[in-house]
Coordinates of C-alpha atoms in Angstrom, one line a residue:
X1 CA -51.0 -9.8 53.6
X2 CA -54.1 -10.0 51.4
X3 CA -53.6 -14.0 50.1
X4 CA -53.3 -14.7 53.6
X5 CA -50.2 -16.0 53.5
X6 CA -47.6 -14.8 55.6
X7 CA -44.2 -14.0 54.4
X8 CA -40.7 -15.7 55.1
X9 CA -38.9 -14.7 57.9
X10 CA -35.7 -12.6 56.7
X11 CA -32.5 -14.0 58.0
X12 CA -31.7 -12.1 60.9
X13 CA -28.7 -10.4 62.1
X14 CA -25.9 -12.2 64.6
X15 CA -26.3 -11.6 67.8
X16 CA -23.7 -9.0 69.3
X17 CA -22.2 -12.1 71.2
X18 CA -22.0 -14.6 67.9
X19 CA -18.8 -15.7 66.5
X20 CA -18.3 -17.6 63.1
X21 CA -15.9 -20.2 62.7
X22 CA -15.5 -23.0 59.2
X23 CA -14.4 -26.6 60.2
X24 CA -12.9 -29.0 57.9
X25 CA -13.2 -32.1 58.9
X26 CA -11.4 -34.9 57.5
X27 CA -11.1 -39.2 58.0
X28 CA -14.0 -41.3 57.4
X29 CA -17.0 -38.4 57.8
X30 CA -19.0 -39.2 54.2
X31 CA -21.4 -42.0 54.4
X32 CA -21.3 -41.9 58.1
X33 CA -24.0 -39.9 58.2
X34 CA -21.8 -36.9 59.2
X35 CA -24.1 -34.1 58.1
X36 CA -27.2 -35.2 59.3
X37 CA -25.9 -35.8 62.9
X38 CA -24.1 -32.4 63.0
X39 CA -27.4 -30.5 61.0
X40 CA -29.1 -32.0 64.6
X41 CA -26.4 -31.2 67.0
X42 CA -25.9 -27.4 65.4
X43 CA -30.0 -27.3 65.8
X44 CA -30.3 -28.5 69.6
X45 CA -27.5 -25.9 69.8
X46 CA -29.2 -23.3 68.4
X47 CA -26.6 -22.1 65.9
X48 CA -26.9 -21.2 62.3
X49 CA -25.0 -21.7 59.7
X50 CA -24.7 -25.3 56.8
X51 CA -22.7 -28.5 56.2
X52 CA -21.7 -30.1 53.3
X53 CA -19.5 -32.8 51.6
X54 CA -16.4 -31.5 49.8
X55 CA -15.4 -33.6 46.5
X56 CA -11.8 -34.4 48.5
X57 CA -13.4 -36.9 51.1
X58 CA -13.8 -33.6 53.5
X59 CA -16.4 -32.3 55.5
X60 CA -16.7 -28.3 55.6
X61 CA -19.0 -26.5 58.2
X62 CA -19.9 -23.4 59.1
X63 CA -21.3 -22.5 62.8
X64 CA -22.3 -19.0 64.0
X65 CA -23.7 -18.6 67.5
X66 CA -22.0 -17.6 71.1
X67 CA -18.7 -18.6 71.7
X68 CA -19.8 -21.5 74.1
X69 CA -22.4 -23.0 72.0
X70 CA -19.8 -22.6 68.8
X71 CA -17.1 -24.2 70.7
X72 CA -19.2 -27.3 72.0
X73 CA -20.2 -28.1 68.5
X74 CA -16.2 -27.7 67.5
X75 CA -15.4 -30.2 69.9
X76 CA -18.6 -32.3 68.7
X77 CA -17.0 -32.1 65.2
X78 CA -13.9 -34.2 66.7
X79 CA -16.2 -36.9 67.3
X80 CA -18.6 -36.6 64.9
X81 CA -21.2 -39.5 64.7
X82 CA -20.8 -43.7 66.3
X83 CA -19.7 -44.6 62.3
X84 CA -17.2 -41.7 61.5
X85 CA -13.8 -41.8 62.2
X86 CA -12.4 -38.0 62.7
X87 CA -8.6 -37.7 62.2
X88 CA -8.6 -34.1 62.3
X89 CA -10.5 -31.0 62.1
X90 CA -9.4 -27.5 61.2
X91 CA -11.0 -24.3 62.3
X92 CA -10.5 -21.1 60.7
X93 CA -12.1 -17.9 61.7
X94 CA -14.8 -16.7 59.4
X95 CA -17.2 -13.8 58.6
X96 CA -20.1 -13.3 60.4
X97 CA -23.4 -14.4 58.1
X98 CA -27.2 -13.7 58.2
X99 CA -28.3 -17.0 58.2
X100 CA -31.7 -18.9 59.1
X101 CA -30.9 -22.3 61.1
X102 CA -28.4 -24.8 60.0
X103 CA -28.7 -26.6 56.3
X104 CA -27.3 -29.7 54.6
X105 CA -25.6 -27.8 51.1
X106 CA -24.9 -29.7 48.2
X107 CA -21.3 -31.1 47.6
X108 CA -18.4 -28.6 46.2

């Protein structure tokens, strides 16, 4: 580019393998620092996709990535981080996004 700047990358397609799935995540997951831990396990997975707080108490994810790496952050959500207390976690199927890494969103 003439500035010298380069540009942002553009959020890339899924890979033909990826799969997309929304957790909700309920118990004691806000002020546990929920999002962080699972911002850093979706990274050292490799998947894309965001986490936020919901205004019910609730946690709501979304992970895209392979299968395997999807499902071991699924069954990371159950646990969650030393100071939350998981009582359940649903997981619904969801639509494939182009997303850049994994992002903390603001509360709905």
């Amino acid at each position: 580019m003439p500035d010298g700047k380069s540009p942002l990358p553009a959020a890339s397609a899924p890979a033909p393998d990826a799969i997309a799935r929304r957790l909700r995540i309920h118990g004691r997951v806000q002020g546990v620092w929920y999002r962080g831990s699972a911002t850093a396990e979706a990274a050292r997975l490799g998947l894309s996709g965001w986490v936020r707080n919901r205004s019910d108490g609730t946690v709501e994810a979304l992970a895209i990535g392979p299968l395997v790496k999807v499902e071991t952050f699924v069954a990371w959500a159950h646990r969650g981080p030393e100071n939350a207390r998981v009582s359940r976690v649903e997981v619904f199927e969801a639509e494939l996004e182009r997303l850049t890494g994994f992002e903390q969103r603001p509360t709905v």
